CSV table of C-alpha atoms in Angstrom, one decimal:
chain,number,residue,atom,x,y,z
A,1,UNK,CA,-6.2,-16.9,-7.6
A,2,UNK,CA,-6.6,-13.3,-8.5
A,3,UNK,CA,-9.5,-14.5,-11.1
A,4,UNK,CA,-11.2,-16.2,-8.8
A,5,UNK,CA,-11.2,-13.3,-6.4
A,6,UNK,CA,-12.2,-10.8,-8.2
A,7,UNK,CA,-15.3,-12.5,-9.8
A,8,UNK,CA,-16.0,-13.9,-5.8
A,9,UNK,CA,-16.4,-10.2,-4.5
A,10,UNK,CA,-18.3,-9.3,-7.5
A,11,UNK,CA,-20.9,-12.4,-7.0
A,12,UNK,CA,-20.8,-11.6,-3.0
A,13,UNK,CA,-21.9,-7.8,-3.5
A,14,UNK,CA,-24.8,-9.4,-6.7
A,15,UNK,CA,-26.2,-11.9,-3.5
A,16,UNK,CA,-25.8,-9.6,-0.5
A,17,UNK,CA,-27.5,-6.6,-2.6
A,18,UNK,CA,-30.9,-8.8,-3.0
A,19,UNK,CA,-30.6,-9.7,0.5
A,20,UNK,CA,-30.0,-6.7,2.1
A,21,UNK,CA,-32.4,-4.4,-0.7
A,22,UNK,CA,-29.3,-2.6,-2.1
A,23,UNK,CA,-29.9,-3.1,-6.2
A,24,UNK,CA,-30.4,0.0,-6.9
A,25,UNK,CA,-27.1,1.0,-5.4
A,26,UNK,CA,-24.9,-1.7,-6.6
A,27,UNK,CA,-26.1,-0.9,-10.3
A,28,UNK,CA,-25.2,2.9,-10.0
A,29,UNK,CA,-21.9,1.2,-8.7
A,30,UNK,CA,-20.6,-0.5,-12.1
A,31,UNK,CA,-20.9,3.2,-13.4
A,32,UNK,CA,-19.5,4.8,-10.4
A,33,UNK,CA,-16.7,2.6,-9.6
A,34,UNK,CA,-15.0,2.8,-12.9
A,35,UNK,CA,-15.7,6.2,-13.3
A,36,UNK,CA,-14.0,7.2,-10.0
A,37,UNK,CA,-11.2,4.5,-11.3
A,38,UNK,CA,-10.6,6.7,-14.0
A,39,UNK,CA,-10.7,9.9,-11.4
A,40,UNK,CA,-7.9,8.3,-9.2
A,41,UNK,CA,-5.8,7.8,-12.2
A,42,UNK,CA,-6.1,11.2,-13.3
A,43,UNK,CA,-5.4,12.6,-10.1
A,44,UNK,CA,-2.1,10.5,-9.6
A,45,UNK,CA,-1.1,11.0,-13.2
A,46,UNK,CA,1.6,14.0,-12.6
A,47,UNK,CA,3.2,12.9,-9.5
A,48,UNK,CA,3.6,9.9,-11.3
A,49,UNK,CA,5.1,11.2,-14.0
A,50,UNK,CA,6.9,13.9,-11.8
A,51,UNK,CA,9.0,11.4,-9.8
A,52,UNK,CA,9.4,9.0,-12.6
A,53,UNK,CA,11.2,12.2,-14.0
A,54,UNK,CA,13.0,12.5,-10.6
A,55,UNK,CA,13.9,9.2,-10.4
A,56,UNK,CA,15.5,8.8,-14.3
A,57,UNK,CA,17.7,11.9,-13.0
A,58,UNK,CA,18.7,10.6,-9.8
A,59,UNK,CA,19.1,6.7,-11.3
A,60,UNK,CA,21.6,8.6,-14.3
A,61,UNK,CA,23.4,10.5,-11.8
A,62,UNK,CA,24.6,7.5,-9.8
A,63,UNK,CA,22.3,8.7,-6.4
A,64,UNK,CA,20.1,5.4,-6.7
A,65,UNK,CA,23.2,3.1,-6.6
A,66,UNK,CA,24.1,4.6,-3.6
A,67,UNK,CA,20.9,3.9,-1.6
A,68,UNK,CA,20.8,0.4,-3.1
A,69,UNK,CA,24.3,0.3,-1.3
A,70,UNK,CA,22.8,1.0,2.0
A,71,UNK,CA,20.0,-1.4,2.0
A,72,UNK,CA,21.6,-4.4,0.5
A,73,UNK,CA,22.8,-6.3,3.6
A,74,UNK,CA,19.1,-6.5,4.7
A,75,UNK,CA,17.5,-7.0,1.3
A,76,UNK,CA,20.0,-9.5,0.3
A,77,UNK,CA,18.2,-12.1,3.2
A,78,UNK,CA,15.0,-11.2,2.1
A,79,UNK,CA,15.1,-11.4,-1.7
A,80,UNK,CA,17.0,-14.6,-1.7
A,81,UNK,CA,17.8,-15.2,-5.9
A,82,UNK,CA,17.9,-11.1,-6.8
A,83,UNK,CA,21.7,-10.4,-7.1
A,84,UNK,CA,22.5,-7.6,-5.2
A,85,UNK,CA,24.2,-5.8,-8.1
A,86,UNK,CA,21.3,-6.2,-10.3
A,87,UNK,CA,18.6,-3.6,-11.8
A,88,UNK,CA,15.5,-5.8,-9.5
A,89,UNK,CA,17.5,-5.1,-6.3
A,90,UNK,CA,17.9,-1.0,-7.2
A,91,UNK,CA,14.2,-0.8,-7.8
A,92,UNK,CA,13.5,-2.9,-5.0
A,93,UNK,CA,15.8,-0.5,-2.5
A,94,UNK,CA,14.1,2.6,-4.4
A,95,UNK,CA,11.0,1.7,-3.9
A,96,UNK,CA,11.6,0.7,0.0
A,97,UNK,CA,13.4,4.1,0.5
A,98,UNK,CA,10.5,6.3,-1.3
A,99,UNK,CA,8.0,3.8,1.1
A,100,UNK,CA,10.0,4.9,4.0
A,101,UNK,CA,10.0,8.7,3.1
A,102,UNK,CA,6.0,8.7,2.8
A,103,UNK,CA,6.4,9.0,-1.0
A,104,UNK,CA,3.9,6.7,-2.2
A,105,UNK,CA,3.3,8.2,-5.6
A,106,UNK,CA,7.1,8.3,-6.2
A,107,UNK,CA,7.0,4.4,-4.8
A,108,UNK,CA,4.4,3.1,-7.0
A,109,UNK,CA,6.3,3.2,-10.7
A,110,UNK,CA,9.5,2.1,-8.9
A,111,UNK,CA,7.8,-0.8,-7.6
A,112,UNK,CA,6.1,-1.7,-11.3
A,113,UNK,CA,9.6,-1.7,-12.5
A,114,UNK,CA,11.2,-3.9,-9.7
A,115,UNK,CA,8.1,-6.4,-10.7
A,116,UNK,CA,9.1,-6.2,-13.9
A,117,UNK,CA,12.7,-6.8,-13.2
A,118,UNK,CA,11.3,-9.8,-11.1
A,119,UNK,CA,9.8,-11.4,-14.0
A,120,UNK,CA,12.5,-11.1,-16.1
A,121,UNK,CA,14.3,-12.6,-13.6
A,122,UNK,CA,12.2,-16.4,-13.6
A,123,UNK,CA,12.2,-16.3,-17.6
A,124,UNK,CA,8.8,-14.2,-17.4
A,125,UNK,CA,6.9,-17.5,-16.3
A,126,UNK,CA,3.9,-16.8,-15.1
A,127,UNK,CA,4.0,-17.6,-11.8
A,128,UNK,CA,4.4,-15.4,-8.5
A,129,UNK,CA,8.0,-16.1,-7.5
A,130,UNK,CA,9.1,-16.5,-3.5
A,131,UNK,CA,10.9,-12.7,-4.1
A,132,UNK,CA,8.1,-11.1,-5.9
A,133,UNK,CA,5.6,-12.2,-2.9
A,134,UNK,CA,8.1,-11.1,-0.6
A,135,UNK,CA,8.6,-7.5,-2.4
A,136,UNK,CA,4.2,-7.3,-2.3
A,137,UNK,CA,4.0,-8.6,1.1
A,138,UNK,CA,6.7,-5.7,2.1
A,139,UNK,CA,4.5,-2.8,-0.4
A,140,UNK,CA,1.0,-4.3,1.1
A,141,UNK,CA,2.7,-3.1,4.9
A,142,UNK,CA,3.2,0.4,6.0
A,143,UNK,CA,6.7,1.4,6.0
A,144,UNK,CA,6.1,5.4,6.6
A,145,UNK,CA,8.3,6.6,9.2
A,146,UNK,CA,6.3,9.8,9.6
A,147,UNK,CA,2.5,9.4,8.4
A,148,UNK,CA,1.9,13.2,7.3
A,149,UNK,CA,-1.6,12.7,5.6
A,150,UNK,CA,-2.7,11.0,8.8
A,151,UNK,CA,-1.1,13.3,11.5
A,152,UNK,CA,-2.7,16.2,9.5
A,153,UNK,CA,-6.2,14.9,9.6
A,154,UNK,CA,-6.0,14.7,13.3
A,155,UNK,CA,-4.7,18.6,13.4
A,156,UNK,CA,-7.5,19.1,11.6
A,157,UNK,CA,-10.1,17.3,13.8
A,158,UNK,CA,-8.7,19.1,16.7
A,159,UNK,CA,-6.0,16.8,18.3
A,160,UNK,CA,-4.1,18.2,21.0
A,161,UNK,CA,-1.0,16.0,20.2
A,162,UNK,CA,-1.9,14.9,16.5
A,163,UNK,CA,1.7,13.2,16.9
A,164,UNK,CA,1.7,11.3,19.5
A,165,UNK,CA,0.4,8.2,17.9
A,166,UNK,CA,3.8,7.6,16.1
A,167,UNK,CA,5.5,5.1,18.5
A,168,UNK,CA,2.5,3.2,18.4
A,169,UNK,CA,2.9,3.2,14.7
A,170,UNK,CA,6.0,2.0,14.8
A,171,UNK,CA,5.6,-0.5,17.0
A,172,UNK,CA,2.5,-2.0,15.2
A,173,UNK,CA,3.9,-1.7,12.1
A,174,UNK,CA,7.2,-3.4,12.9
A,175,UNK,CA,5.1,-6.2,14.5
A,176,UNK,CA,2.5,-6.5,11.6
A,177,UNK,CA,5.7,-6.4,8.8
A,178,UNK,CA,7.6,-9.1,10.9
A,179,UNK,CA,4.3,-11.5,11.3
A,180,UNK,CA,3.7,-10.3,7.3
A,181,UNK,CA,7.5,-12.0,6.6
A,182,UNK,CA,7.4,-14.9,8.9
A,183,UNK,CA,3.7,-16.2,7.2
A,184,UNK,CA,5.5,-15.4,3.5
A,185,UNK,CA,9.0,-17.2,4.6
A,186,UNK,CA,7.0,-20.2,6.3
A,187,UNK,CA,4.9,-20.8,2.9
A,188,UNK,CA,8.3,-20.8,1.7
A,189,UNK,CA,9.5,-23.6,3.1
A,190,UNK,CA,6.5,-25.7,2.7
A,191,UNK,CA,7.2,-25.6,-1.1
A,192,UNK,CA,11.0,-26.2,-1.2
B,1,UNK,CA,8.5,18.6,7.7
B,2,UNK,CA,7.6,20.4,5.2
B,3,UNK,CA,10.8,21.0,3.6
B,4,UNK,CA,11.6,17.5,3.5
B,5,UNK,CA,10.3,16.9,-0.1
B,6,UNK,CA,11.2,20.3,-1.8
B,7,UNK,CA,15.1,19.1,-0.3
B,8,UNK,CA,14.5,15.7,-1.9
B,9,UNK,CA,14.0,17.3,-5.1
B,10,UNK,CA,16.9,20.1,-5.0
B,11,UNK,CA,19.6,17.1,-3.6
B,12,UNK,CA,18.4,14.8,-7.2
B,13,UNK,CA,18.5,17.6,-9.6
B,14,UNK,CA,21.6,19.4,-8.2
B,15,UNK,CA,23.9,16.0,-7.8
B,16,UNK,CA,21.9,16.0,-12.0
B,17,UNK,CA,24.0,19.0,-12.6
B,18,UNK,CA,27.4,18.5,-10.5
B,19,UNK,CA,27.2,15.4,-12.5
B,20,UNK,CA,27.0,17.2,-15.4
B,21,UNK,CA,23.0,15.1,-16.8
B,22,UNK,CA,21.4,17.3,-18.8
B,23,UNK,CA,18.8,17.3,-15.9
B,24,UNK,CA,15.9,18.1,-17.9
B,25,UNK,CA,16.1,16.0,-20.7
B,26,UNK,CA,16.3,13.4,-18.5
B,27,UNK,CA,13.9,14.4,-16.6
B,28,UNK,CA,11.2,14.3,-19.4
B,29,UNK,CA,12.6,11.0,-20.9
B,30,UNK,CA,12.3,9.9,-17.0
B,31,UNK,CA,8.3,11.6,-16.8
B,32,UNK,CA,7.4,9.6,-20.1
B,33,UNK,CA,7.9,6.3,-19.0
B,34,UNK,CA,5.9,7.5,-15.9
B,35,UNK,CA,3.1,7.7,-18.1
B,36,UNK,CA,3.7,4.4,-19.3
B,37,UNK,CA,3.4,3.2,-16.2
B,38,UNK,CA,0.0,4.7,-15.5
B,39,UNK,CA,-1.1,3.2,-19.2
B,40,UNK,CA,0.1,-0.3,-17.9
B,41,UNK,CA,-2.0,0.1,-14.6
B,42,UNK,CA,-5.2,1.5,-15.9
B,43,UNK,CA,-7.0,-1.5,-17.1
B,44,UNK,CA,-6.2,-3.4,-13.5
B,45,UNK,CA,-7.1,-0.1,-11.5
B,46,UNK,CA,-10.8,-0.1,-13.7
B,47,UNK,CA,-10.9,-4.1,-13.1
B,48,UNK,CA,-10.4,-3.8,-9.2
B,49,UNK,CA,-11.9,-0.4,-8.3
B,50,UNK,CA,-15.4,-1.3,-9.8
B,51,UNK,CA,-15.4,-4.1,-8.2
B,52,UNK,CA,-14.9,-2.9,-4.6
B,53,UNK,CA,-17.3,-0.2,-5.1
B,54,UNK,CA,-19.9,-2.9,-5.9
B,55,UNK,CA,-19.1,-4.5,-2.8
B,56,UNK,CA,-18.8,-1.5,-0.5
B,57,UNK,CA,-22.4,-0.5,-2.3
B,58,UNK,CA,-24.0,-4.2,-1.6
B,59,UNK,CA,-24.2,-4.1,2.5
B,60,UNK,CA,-21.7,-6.8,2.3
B,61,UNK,CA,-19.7,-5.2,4.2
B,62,UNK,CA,-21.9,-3.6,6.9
B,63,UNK,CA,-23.1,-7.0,7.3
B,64,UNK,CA,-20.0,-8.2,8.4
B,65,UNK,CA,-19.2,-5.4,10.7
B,66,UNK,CA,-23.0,-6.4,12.7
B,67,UNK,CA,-21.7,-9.9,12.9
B,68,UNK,CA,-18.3,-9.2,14.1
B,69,UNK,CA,-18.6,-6.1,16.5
B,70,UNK,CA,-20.4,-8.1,19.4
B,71,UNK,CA,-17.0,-10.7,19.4
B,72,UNK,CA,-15.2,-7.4,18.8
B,73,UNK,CA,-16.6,-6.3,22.2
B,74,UNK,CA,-16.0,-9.0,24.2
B,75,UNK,CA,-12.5,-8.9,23.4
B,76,UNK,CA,-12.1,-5.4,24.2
B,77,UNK,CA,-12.3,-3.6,21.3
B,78,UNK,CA,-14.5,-0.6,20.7
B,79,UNK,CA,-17.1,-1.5,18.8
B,80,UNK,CA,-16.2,2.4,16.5
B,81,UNK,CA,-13.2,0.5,15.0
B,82,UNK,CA,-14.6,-2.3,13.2
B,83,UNK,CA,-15.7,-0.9,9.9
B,84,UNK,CA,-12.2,0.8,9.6
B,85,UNK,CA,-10.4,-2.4,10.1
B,86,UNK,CA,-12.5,-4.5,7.7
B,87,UNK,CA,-12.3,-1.3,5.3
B,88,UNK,CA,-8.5,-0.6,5.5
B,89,UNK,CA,-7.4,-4.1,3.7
B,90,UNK,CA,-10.0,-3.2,1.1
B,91,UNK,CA,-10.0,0.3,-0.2
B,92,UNK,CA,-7.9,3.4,1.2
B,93,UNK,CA,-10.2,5.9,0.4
B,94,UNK,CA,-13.0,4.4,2.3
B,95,UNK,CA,-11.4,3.6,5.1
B,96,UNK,CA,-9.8,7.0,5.4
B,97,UNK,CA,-13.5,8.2,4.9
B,98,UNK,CA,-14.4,6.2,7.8
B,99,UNK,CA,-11.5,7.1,9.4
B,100,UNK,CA,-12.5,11.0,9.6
B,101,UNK,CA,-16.2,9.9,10.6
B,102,UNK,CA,-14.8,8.2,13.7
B,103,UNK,CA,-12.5,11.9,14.1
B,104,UNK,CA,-15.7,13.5,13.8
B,105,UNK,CA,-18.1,12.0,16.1
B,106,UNK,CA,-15.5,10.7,19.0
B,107,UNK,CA,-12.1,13.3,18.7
B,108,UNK,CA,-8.8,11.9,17.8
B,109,UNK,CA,-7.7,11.9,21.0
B,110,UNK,CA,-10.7,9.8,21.8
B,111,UNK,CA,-9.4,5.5,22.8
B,112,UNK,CA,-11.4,4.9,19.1
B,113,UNK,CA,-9.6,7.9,17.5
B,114,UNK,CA,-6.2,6.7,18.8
B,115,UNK,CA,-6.8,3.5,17.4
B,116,UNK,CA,-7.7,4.1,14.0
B,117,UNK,CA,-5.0,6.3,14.1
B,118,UNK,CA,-2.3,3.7,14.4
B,119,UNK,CA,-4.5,1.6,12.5
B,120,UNK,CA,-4.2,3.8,9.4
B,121,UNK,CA,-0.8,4.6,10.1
B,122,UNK,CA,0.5,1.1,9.9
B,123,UNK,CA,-1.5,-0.4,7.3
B,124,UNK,CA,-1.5,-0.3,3.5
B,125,UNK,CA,-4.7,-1.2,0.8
B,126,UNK,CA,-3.5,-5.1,1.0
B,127,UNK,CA,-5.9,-5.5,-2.1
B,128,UNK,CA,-5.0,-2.6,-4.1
B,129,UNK,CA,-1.0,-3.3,-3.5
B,130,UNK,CA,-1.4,-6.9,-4.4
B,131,UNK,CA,-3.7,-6.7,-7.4
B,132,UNK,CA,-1.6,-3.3,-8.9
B,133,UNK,CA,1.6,-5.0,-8.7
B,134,UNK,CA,0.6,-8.6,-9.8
B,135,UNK,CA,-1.5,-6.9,-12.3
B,136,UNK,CA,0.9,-4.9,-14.0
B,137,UNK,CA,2.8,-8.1,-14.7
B,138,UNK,CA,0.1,-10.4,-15.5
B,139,UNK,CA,0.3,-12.6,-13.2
B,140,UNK,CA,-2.4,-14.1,-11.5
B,141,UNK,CA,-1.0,-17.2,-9.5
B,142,UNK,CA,-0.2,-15.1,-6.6
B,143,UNK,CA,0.5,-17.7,-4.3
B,144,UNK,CA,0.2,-16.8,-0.8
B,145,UNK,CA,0.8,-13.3,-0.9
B,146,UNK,CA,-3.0,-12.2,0.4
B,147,UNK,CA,-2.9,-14.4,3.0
B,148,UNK,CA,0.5,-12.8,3.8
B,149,UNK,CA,-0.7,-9.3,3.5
B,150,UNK,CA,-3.9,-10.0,5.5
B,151,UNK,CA,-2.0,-12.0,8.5
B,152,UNK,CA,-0.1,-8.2,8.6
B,153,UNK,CA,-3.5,-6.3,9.0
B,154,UNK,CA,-5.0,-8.5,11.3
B,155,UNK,CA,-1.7,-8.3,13.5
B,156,UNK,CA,-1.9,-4.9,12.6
B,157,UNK,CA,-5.7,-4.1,13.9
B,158,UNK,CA,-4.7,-6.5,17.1
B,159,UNK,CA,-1.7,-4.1,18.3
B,160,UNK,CA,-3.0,-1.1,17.5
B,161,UNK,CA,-5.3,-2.2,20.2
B,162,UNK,CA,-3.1,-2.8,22.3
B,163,UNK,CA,-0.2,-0.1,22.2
B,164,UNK,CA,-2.9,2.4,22.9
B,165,UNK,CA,-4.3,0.8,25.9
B,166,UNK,CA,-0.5,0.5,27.1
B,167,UNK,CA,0.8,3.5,26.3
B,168,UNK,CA,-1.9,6.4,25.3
B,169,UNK,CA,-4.0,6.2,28.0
């Protein structure tokens, strides 16, 4: 599926650029878009690296098993085959705490090993388990308690109360995660 | 707030220490596979990137925003909104681009600002999360996962509607 559409929004910007006269700026594009690809990697490179670092000390000093203690009686009814003492269901918890704290960047390699993990898991088949869908589905939702970047962009735009917003966040997002489960547990069901 | 992540940091390397890790060492063994990581992700970031560039570049997606503000509209939805919420699912620096234009020209305090607002707040790059993390893997039967994730925005852009109208204004 992921073949399919990623050569579909590549044959949709080719059509719609003849239609619509943009050629010229689809062509710079090819350049452009893998340049800046390269650009964002850069960029993310050392806080990458800086909480993978973080992470290796916290997982060695025994900190990580901890938080995967807290988080297991929910995760345990999402992630139905991942046993709850295994190395998928740390990373998983990591990765949901480090979501939670706003910490993408720290998020991101956490979540790359609990995929991992998840492979390992179904005999690295290459197929998109009912867990690993559930672990995207949860990573493609926002799970920030406090959304810094965002509150600070409306400080700097001159908000009066660039705060305010957050209960509305909350709600929404709670909503959006729940309908985001429900849709991935109903597809579920339709398989088994 | 901003001593939250400086705290983060002293609480992991400190328990490092009471635990008696030779916190550093550990810390650059830890920082390597980090790099790894970014290795591993590189090719799928290129892959992806490029190609939503070329579609943000083609009009595609203006297109769609002419065609679906007037139902917008009539549903109550300022008509400001609608390139953010087609954006969002797609890339997270255009939409927070779009995001800041909307800041710009109607306030953040405006109904619009308010509502990307919540919109950004409770969304994530669907596209990016799904193709990064199925990527890195290799796997590209991803089931219903996007149709999962985009069921989340859609609710997403819906409510954020809403719990402004209800409770911001």
């Amino acid at each position: 599926m992921l073949n399919y559409i990623w050569a579909f929004m590549m044959l949709i910007a080719f059509i719609s650029s003849i239609f619509l006269g943009k050629t010229e700026s689809v062509s710079d594009s090819v350049i452009s878009g893998a340049t800046s690809a390269v650009e964002l990697l850069f960029s993310i490179i050392g806080i990458i690296c800086f909480w993978s670092g973080m992470m290796e000390i916290a997982d060695k000093s025994g900190i990580t098993k901890g938080i995967a203690k807290v988080f297991s009686p929910v995760l345990t009814k999402l992630f139905k085959n991942v046993d709850k003492n295994s190395d998928a269901m740390r990373y998983i918890s990591l990765n949901i705490s480090a979501n939670l704290m706003g910490l993408g960047n720290a998020a991101t390699p956490l979540g790359l090993n609990a995929m991992k993990e998840l492979k390992s898991i179904n005999h690295n088949k290459n197929e998109a388990t009912d867990d690993m869908v559930m672990f995207v589905v949860l990573n493609t939702a926002s799970l920030q308690l406090i959304p810094t970047t965002l509150c600070a962009y409306r400080s700097k735009y001159g908000s009066y109360a660039p705060f305010e917003i957050i209960p509305c966040v909350w709600l929404t997002s709670v909503v959006a995660l729940t309908v985001a489960v429900i849709v991935a547990k109903l597809f579920f069901l339709k398989k088994g | 707030m901003s001593l939250i992540v400086p705290l983060i940091v002293l609480v992991i390397v400190f328990t490092g220490i009471f635990r008696k890790i030779p916190v550093f060492e550990v810390f650059c063994q830890g920082a390597l596979k980090g790099l790894n990581t970014i290795l591993t992700i590189t090719p799928t970031l290129i892959g992806l990137i490029t190609s939503v560039t070329m579609l943000r570049e083609s009009g595609a997606l203006d297109f769609l925003t002419v065609i679906i503000t007037p139902l917008a509209e009539q549903l109550g939805f300022p008509a400001e909104i609608v390139p953010v919420a087609i954006l969002r699912p797609i890339s997270g620096g255009g939409s927070t681009a779009l995001l800041i234009d909307v800041f710009e020209h109607y306030g953040p305090d405006s109904f619009a600002g308010k509502i990307v607002s919540v919109m950004a707040g409770s969304t994530e790059t669907t596209f990016y999360a799904v193709t990064l993390y199925f990527g890195s893997i290799g796997i590209k039967k991803i089931r219903h996962t996007l149709i999962a994730g985009l069921a989340a925005d859609l609710t997403a852009v819906i409510f954020s509607v809403l719990t402004v109208r209800l409770f911001l204004i």
